[in-house]
Coordinates of C-alpha atoms and ligand atoms in Angstrom, one line a residue:
X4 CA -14.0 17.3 17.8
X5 CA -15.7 19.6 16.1
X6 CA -15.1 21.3 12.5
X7 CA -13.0 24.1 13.9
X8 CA -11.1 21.9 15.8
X9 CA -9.6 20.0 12.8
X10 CA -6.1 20.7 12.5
X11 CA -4.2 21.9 9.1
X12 CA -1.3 21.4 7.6
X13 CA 1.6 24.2 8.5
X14 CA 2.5 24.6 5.1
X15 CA 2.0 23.4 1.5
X16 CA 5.8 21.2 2.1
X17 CA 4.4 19.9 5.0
X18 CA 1.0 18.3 2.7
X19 CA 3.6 16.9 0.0
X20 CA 5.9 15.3 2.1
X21 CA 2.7 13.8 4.6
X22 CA 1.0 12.4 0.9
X23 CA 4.1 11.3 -0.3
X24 CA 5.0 9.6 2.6
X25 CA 2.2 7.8 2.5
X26 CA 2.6 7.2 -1.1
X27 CA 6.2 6.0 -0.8
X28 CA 6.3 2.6 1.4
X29 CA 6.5 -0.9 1.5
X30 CA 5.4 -1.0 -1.9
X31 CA 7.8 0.8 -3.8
X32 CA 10.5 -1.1 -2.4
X33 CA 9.0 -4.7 -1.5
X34 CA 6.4 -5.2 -4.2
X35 CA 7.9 -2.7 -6.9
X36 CA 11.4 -4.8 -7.1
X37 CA 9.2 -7.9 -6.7
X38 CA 6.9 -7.3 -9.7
X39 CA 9.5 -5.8 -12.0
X40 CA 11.5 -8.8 -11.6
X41 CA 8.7 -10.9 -12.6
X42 CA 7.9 -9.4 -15.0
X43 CA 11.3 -9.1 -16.7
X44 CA 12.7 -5.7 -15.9
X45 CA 12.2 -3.0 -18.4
X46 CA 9.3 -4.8 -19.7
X47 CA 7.1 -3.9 -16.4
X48 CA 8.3 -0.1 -17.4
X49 CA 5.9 1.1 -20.6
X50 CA 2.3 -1.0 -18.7
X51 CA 3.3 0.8 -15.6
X52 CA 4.3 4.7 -17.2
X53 CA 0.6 4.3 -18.9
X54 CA -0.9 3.2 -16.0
X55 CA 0.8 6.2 -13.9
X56 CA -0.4 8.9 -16.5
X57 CA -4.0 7.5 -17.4
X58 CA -4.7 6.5 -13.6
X59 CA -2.8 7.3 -11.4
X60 CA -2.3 11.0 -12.0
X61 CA -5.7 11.3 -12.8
X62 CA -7.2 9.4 -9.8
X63 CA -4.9 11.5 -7.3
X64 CA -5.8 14.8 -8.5
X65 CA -9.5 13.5 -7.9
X66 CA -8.6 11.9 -4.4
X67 CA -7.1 15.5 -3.8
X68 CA -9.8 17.6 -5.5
X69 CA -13.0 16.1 -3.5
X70 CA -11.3 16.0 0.1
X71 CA -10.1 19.4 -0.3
X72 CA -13.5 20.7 -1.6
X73 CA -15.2 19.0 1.4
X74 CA -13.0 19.2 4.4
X75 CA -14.1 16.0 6.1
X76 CA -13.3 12.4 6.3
X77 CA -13.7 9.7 3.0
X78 CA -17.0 8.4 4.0
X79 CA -18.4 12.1 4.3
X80 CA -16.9 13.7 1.2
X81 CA -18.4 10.6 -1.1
X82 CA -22.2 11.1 1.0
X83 CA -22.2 15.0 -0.1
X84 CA -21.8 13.9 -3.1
X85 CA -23.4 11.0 -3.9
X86 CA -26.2 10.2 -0.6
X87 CA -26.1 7.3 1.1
X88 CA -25.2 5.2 -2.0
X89 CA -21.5 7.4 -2.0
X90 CA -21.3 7.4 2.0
X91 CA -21.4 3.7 1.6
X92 CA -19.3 3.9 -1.4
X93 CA -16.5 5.4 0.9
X94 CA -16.8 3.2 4.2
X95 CA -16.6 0.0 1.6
X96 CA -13.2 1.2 0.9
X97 CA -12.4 1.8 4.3
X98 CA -13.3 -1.6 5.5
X99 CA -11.2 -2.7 2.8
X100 CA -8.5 -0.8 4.4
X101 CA -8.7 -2.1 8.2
X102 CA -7.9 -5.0 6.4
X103 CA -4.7 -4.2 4.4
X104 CA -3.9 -1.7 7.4
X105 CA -3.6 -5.0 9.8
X106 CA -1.5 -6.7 7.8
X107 CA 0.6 -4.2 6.8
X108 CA 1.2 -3.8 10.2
X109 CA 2.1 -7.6 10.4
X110 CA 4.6 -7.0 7.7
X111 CA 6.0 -3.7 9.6
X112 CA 6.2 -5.9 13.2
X113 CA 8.5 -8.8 11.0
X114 CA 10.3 -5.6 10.2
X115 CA 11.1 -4.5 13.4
X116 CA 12.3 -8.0 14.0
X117 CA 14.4 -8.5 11.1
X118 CA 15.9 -4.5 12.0
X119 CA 16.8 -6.2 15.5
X120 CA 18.7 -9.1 13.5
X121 CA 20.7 -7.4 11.1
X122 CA 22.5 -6.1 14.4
X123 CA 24.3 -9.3 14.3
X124 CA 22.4 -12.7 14.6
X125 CA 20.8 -12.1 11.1
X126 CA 24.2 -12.4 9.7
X127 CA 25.4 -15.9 11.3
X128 CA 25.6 -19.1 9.5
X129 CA 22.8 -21.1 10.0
X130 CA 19.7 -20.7 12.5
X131 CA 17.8 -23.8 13.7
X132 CA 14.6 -24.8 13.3
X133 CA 13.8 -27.5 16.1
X134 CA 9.9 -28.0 15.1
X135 CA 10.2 -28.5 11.6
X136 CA 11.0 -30.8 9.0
X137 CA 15.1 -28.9 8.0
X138 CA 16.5 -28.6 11.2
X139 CA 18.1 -25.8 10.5
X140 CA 18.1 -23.1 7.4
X141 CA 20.8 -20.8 6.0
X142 CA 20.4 -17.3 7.4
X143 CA 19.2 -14.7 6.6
X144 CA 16.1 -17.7 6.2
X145 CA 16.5 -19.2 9.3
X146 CA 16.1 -16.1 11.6
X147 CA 13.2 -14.7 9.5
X148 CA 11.3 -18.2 10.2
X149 CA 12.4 -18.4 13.5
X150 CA 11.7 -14.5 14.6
X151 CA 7.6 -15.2 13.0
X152 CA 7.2 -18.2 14.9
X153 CA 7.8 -16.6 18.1
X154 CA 5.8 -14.8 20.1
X155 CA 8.2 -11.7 20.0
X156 CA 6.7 -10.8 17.2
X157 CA 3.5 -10.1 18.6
X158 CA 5.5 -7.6 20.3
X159 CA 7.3 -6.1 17.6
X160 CA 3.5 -5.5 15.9
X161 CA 1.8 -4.2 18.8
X162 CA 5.2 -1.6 19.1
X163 CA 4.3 -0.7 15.4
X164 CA 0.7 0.0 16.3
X165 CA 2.0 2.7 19.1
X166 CA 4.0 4.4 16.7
X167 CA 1.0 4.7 14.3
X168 CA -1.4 5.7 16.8
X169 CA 1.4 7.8 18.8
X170 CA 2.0 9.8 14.8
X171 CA -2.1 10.3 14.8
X172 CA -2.2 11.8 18.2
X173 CA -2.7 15.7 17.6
X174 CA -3.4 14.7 13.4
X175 CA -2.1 17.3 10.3
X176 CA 0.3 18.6 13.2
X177 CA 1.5 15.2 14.8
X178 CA 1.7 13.6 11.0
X179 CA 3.4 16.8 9.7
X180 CA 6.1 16.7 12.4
X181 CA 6.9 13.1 11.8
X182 CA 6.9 13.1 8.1
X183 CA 9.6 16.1 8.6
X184 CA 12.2 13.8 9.4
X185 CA 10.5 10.4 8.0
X186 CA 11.0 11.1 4.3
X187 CA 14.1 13.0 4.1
X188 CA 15.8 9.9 5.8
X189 CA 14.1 7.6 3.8
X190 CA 15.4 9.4 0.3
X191 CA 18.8 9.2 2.0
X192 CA 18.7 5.9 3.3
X193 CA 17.9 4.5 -0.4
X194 CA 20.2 7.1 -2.0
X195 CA 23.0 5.5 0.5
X196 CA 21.8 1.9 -0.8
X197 CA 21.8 2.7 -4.7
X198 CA 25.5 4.0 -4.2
X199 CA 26.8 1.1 -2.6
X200 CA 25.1 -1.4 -5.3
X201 CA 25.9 0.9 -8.3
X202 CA 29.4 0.8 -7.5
X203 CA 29.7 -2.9 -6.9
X204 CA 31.0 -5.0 -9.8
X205 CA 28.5 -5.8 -12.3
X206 CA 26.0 -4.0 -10.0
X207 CA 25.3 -1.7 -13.0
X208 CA 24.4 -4.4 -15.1
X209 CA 21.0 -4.9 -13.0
X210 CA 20.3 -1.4 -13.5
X211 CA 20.5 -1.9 -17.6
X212 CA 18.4 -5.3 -17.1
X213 CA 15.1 -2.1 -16.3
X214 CA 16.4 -0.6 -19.2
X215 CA 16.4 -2.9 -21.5
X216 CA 12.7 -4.0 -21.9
X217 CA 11.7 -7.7 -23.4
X218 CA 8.7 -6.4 -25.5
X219 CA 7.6 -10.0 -25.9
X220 CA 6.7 -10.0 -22.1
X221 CA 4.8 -6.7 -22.4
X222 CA 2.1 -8.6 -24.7
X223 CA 0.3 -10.6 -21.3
X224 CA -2.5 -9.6 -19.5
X225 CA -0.8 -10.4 -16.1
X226 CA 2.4 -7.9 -16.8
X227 CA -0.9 -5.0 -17.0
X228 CA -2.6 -6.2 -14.8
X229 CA 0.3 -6.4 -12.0
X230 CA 1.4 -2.6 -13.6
X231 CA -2.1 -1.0 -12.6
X232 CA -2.2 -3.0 -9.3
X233 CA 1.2 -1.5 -7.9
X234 CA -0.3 2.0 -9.4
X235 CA -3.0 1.8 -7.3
X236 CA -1.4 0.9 -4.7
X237 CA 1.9 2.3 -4.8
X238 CA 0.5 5.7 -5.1
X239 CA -2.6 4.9 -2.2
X240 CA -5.1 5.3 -4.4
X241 CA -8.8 3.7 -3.7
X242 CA -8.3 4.2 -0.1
X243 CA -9.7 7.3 0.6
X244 CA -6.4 8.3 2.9
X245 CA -5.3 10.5 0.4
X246 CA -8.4 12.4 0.0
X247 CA -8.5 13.1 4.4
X248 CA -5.0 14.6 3.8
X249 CA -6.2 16.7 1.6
X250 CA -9.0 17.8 3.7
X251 CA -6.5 19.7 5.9
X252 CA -5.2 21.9 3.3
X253 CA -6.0 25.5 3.3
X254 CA -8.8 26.7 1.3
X255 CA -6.7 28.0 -1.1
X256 CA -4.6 25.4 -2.5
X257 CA -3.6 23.8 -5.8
X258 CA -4.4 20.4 -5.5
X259 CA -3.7 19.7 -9.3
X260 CA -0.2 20.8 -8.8
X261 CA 0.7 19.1 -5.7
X262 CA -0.8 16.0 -7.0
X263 CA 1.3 15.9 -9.3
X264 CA 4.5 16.4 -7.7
X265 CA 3.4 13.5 -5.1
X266 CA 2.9 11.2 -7.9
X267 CA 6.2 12.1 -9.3
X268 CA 8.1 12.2 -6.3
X269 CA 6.6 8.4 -5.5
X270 CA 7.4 7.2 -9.0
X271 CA 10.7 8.8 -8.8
X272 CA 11.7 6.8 -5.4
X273 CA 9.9 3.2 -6.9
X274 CA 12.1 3.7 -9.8
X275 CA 15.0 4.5 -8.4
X276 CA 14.1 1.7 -5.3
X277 CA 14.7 -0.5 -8.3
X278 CA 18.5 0.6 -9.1
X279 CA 19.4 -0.6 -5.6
X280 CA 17.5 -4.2 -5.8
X281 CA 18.5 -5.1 -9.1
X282 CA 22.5 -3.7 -8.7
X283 CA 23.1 -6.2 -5.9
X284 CA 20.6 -9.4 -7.2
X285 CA 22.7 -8.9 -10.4
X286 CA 26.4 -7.8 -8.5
X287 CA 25.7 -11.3 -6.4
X288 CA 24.1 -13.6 -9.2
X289 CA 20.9 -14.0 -7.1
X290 CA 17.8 -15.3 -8.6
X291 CA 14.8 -14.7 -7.1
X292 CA 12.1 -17.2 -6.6
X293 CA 9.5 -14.7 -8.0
X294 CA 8.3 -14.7 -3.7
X295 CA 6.9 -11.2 -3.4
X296 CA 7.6 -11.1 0.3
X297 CA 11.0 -13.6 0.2
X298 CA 12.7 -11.2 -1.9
X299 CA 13.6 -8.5 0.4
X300 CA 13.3 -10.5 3.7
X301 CA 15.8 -13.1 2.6
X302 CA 16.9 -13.1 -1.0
X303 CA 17.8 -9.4 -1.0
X304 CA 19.6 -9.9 2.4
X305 CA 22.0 -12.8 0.8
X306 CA 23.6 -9.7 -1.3
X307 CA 23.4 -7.3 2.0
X308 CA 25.3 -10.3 3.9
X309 CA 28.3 -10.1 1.2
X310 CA 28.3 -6.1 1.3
X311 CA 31.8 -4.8 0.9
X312 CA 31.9 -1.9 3.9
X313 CA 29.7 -4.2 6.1
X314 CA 26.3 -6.4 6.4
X315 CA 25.3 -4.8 10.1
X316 CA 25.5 -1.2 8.2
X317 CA 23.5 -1.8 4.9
X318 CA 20.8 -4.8 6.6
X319 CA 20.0 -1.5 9.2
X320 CA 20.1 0.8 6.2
X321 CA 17.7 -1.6 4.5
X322 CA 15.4 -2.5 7.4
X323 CA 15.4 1.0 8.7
X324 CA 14.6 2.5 5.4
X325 CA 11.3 -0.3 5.3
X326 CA 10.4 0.7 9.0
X327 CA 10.6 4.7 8.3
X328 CA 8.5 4.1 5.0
X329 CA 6.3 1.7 6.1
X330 CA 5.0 4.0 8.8
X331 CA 4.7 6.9 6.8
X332 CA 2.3 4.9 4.9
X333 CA 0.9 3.2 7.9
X334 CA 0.1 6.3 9.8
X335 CA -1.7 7.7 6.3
X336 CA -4.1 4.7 6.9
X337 CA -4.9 5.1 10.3
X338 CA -5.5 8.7 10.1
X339 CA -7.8 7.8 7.1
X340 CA -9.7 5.4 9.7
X341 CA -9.9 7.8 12.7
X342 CA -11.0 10.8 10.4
X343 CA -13.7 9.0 9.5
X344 CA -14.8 7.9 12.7
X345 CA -14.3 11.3 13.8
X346 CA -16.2 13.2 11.7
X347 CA -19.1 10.5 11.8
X348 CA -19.2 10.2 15.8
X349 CA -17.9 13.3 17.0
X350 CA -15.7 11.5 19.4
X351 CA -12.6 12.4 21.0
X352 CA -9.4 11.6 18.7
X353 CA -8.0 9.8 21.8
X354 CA -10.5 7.4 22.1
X355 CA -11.0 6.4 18.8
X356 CA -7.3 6.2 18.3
X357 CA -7.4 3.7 21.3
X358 CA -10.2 1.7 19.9
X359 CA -8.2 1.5 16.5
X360 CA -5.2 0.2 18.5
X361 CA -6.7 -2.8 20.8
X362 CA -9.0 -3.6 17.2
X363 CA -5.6 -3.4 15.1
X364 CA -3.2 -5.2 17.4
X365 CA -5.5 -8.3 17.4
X366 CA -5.6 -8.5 13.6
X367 CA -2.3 -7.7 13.1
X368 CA -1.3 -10.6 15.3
X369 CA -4.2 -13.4 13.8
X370 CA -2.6 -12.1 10.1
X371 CA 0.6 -12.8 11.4
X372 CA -0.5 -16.8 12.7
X373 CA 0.6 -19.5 10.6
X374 CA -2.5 -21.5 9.5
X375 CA -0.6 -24.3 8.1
X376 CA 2.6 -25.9 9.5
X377 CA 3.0 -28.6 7.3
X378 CA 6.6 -30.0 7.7
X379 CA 6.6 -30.8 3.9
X380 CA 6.0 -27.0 3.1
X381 CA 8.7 -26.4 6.5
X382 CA 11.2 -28.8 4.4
X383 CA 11.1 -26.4 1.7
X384 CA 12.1 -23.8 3.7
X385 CA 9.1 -22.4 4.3
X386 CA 7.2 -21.6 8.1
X387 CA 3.2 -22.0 6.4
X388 CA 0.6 -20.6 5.2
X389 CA -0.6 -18.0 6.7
X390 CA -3.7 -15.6 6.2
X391 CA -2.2 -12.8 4.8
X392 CA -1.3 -15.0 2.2
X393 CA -5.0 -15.8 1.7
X394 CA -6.7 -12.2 2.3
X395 CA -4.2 -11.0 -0.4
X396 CA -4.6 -13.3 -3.3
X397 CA -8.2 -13.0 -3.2
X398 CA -8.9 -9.7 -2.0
X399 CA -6.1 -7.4 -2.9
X400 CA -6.3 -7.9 -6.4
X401 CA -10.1 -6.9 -6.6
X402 CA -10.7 -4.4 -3.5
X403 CA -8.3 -1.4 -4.9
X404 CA -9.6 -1.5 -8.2
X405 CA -13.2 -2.0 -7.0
X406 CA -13.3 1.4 -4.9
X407 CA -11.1 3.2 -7.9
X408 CA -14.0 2.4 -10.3
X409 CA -17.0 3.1 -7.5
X410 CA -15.2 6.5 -6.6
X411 CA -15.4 7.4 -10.7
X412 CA -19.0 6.6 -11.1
X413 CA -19.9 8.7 -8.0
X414 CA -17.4 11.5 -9.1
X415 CA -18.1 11.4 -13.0
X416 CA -21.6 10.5 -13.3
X417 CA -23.8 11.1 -9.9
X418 CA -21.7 14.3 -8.8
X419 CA -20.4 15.6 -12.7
X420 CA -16.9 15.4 -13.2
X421 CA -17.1 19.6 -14.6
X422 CA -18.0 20.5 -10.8
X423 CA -14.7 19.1 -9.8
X424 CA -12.9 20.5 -12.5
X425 CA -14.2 23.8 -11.6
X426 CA -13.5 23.3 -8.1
X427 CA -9.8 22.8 -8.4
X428 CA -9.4 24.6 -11.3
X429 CA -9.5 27.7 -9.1
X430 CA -6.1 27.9 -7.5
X431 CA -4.2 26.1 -10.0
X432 CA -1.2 27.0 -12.2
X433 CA -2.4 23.4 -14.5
X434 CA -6.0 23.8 -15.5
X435 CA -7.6 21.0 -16.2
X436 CA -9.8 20.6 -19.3
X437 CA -12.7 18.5 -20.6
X438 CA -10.3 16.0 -21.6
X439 CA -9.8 15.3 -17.8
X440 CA -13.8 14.5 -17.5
X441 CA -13.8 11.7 -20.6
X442 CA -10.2 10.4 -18.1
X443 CA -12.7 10.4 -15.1
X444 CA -16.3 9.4 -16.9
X445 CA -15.6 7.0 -19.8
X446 CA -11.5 5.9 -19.9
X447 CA -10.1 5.0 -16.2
X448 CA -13.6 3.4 -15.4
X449 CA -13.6 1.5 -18.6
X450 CA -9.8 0.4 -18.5
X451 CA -10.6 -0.6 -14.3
X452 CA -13.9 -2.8 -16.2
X453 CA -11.3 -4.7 -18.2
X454 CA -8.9 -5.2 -15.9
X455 CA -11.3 -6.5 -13.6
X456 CA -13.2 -8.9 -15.7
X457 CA -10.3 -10.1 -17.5
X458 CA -8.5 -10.7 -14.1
X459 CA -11.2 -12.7 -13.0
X460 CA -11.9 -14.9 -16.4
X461 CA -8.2 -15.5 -15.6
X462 CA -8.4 -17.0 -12.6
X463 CA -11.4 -18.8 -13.4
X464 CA -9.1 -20.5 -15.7
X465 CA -11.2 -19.1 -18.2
X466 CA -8.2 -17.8 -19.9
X467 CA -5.9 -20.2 -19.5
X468 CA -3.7 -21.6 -16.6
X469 CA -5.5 -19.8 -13.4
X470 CA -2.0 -20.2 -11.1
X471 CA 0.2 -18.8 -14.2
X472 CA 1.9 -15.9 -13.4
X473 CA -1.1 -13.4 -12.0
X474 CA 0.8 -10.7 -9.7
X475 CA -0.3 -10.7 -5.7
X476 CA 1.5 -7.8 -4.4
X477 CA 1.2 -9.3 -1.3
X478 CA 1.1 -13.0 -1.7
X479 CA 3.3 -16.1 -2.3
X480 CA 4.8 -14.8 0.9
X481 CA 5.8 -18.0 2.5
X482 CA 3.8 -20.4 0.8
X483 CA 1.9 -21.0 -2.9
X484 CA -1.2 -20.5 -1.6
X485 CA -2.2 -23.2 -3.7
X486 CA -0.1 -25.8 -1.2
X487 CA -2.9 -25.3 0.6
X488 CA -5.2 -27.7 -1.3
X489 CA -3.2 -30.8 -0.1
X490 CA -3.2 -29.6 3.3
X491 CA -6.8 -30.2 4.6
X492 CA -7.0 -26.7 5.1
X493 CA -8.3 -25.5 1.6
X494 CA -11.8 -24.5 3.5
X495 CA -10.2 -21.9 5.4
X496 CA -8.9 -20.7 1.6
X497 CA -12.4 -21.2 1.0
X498 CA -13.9 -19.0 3.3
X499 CA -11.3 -16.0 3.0
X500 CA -13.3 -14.2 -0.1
X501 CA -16.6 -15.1 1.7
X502 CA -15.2 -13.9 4.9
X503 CA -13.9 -10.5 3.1
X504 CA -17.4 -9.7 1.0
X505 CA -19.2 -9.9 4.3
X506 CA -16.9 -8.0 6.6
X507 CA -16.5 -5.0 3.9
X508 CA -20.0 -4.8 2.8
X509 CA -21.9 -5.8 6.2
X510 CA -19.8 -3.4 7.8
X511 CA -19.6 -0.4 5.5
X512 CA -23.7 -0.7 5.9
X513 CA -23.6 -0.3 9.6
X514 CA -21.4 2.4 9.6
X515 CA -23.6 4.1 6.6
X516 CA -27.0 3.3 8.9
X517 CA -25.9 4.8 12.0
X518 CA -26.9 8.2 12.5
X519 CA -24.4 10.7 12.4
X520 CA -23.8 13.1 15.1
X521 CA -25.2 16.6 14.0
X522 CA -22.8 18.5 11.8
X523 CA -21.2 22.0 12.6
X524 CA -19.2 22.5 9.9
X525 CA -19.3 25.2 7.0
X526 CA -20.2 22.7 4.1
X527 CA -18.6 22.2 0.8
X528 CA -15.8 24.7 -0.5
X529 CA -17.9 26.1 -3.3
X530 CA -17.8 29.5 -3.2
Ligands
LIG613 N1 1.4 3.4 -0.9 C1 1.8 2.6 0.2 C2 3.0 1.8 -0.3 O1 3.4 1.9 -1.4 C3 0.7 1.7 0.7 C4 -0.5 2.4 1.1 C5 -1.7 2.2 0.4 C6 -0.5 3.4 2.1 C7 -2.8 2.9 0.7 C8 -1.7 4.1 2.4 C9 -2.8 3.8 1.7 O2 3.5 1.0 0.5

């Protein structure tokens, strides 16, 4: 495919709703609810407003700025930039991404399955469990376990994989079509959802819980730590997918503006995600376990179950609404990895879309296997362990940030944040001063350093109790990951950091080695 042959976005809506989509998914519904619970309510609101305005804004406009001023993939944009050093730079965060792409997949394809069950089974009175420990297990537990440790769901994931692949087919234009429909029926889906738990008794009690924030909680590392976490990935920064989207703008775009309204528009849906969770965990008197995962795949479901107007309507609202902006988001990352591939290889869109698909069902399905099915864990309701629990609480926490600081240095120091300034500066009713280059040189990067070395003191034990309360968007799934230590298995925990250093870094070398097909595009936008 060469440079010409790169498709564009129809129109400046079509970009906003595409980057939003990818923006809004399973974390700002999932993780967002999950985290502001933990982290008492309003509490989680003042770390995670500064973290939107002295990150998150920032670092989109910059994701926006360098893809639209290059026109090519991550990978590329950072190795104009910055050489080999910021080519390598950008496949390290995409190799980072294949892996949270495969799981999120896994969580889409449990999705599908749970979607499937709220037509009726996920709503009957007890499910059981013949292989483990409780023989059987309330729903909507019961059919969660049962539907992961059956081979359906293999199914279900390599479905989801299809629909990412089949979105990516004819890129900007395929994704643009989609995201048409995707995200106006997500908005209404959740709007539907707050309605029904605001007007249930005591349901707007939940909503003054977020209002009323516990300053005392606001005072521990972990409550900042999770806030910049779900920033970064809420709004999919440090993945370099939102930086491809923008490479399909028109040359004459305002970045600044549009990143703004993406970041708003995501923030706007994550808070308002939150209305709907905390109405009905409040209108039900249900008390979460602090599982990131458990809370909207059974906890959340106990409410839906005791709807007035109907559990099949609201569970399909509620699983539909994950499905339509989980893919969004999904697609976002796949695109991001074909792009790149693309613009690297000069191959054909199909094939690389293929190899992503055969590549990306197989992880998928080995992040959806159980590693550990211990019956003691299975007594407490709980399947096992599984490696998505494991990638996440050691990698998760580290990758996002890790790119989000590299992509500054390259930006800031190698490259000179005024270029970028200049560059989207020109079409832009916000212009963006010096202040933005001390953001992009000295504050975000310093603030990432903190986080980052503080974080891992933490969990050192350094600072205290390592298993406290540090946030895994991700983890705590099924199982504490630290059940694993009496389980024999603690090597394979072992080996999960090792395993992700070497895959990201090994094979964001190769890609950065390989020669790259010759170029036959125009260059960088900076005329
Ligand atoms: N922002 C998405 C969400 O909140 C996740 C995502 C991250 C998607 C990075 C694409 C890239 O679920």
């Amino acid at each position: 495919m060469s440079a010409s042959e790169r498709t564009q976005w129809k129109s400046r809506l079509g970009f906003v709703l595409a980057a939003s989509g990818s923006a809004i998914g399973l974390g700002n519904i999932v993780f967002f609810g999950a985290n502001a619970y933990k982290f008492g309510g309003g509490a989680f609101y003042v770390p995670y407003l500064v973290a939107l305005f002295v990150v998150g804004i920032p670092m989109m406009i910059l994701e926006f700025g360098i893809g639209h001023r290059s026109r090519v993939a991550f990978p590329q944009t950072l190795g104009r930039m910055a050489g080999r050093a910021g080519e390598f730079v950008g496949w390290w965060a995409l190799f980072n991404a294949v892996i949270i792409t495969m799981y999120y997949v896994t969580i889409l394809g449990w999705v599908v399955g749970m979607l499937i069950g709220a037509l009726g089974p996920l709503w009957e009175p007890a499910s059981p469990m013949p292989n483990y420990a409780m023989e059987t297990l309330p729903n909507p537990q019961g059919y969660f376990f049962d539907t992961l440790s059956s081979w359906t769901v293999v199914g279900f994931v390599a479905l989801v994989w299809l629909a990412n692949v089949g979105i990516c087919i004819n890129g900007a234009r395929s994704i643009e079509s989609t995201v048409k429909f995707f995200v106006p029926a997500m908005w209404i889906m959740m709007l539907a959802l707050i309605v029904r738990g605001l007007t249930l008794d005591g349901g707007f009690d939940g909503v003054m819980y977020l209002f009323n924030p516990d300053f005392s909680a606001m005072s521990g590392l972990d409550v900042w730590r999770g806030a910049f976490s779900q920033i970064f990935f809420s709004l999919s920064l440090g993945f370099g997918v939102l930086s491809v989207y923008a490479s399909y703008l028109p040359k004459k775009s305002d970045t600044t503006s549009m990143g703004l309204q993406t970041a708003l528009m995501n923030c706007s849906f994550e808070y308002i995600a939150g209305f709907a969770i905390f109405s009905m965990l409040f209108a039900f008197a249900i008390v979460p376990k602090a599982s990131t995962l458990a809370m909207s795949f059974f906890v959340l479901p106990q409410g839906i179950a005791q709807l007035p107007g109907g559990a099949v309507t609201f569970g399909v609202l509620f699983f539909g609404l994950l499905l339509v902006a989980g893919l969004s988001s999904s697609v976002s990352l796949v695109e991001g990895l074909a792009a790149a591939a693309i613009d690297k290889f000069r191959v054909k869109r199909g094939i690389v879309l293929a190899l992503l698909f055969s590549v990306g069902v197989l992880g998928s399905m080995v992040f959806a296997l159980p590693i550990v099915i211990d019956s003691s864990l299975a007594g407490n309701g709980t399947l096992g362990l599984t490696l998505l629990d494991l990638f996440d609480h050691k990698a998760f926490g580290y990758g996002l940030l890790l790119v989000g600081l590299a992509e500054c240095i390259v930006v800031g120091w190698i490259f000179g944040a005024q270029r970028l300034i200049d560059h989207v500066n020109r079409h832009t009713k916000f212009t963006l001063g010096t202040g933005y280059a001390h953001l992009i040189k000295f504050i975000i990067p310093l603030t990432i350093t903190a986080l980052l070395v503080l974080g891992f003191l933490h969990e050192c034990g350094t600072l205290g109790d390592p298993d406290g309360d540090v946030s895994y968007p991700y983890g705590q799934g099924l199982v504490d990951p630290e059940a694993i230590g009496s389980t024999g298995w603690s090597w394979v925990a072992d080996a999960v950091p090792i395993v992700w250093i070497a895959f990201t870094i090994l094979g964001a070398l190769v890609m950065t080695w390989l020669p790259a097909a010759r170029r036959d595009d125009p260059g960088d936008d900076d005329a």
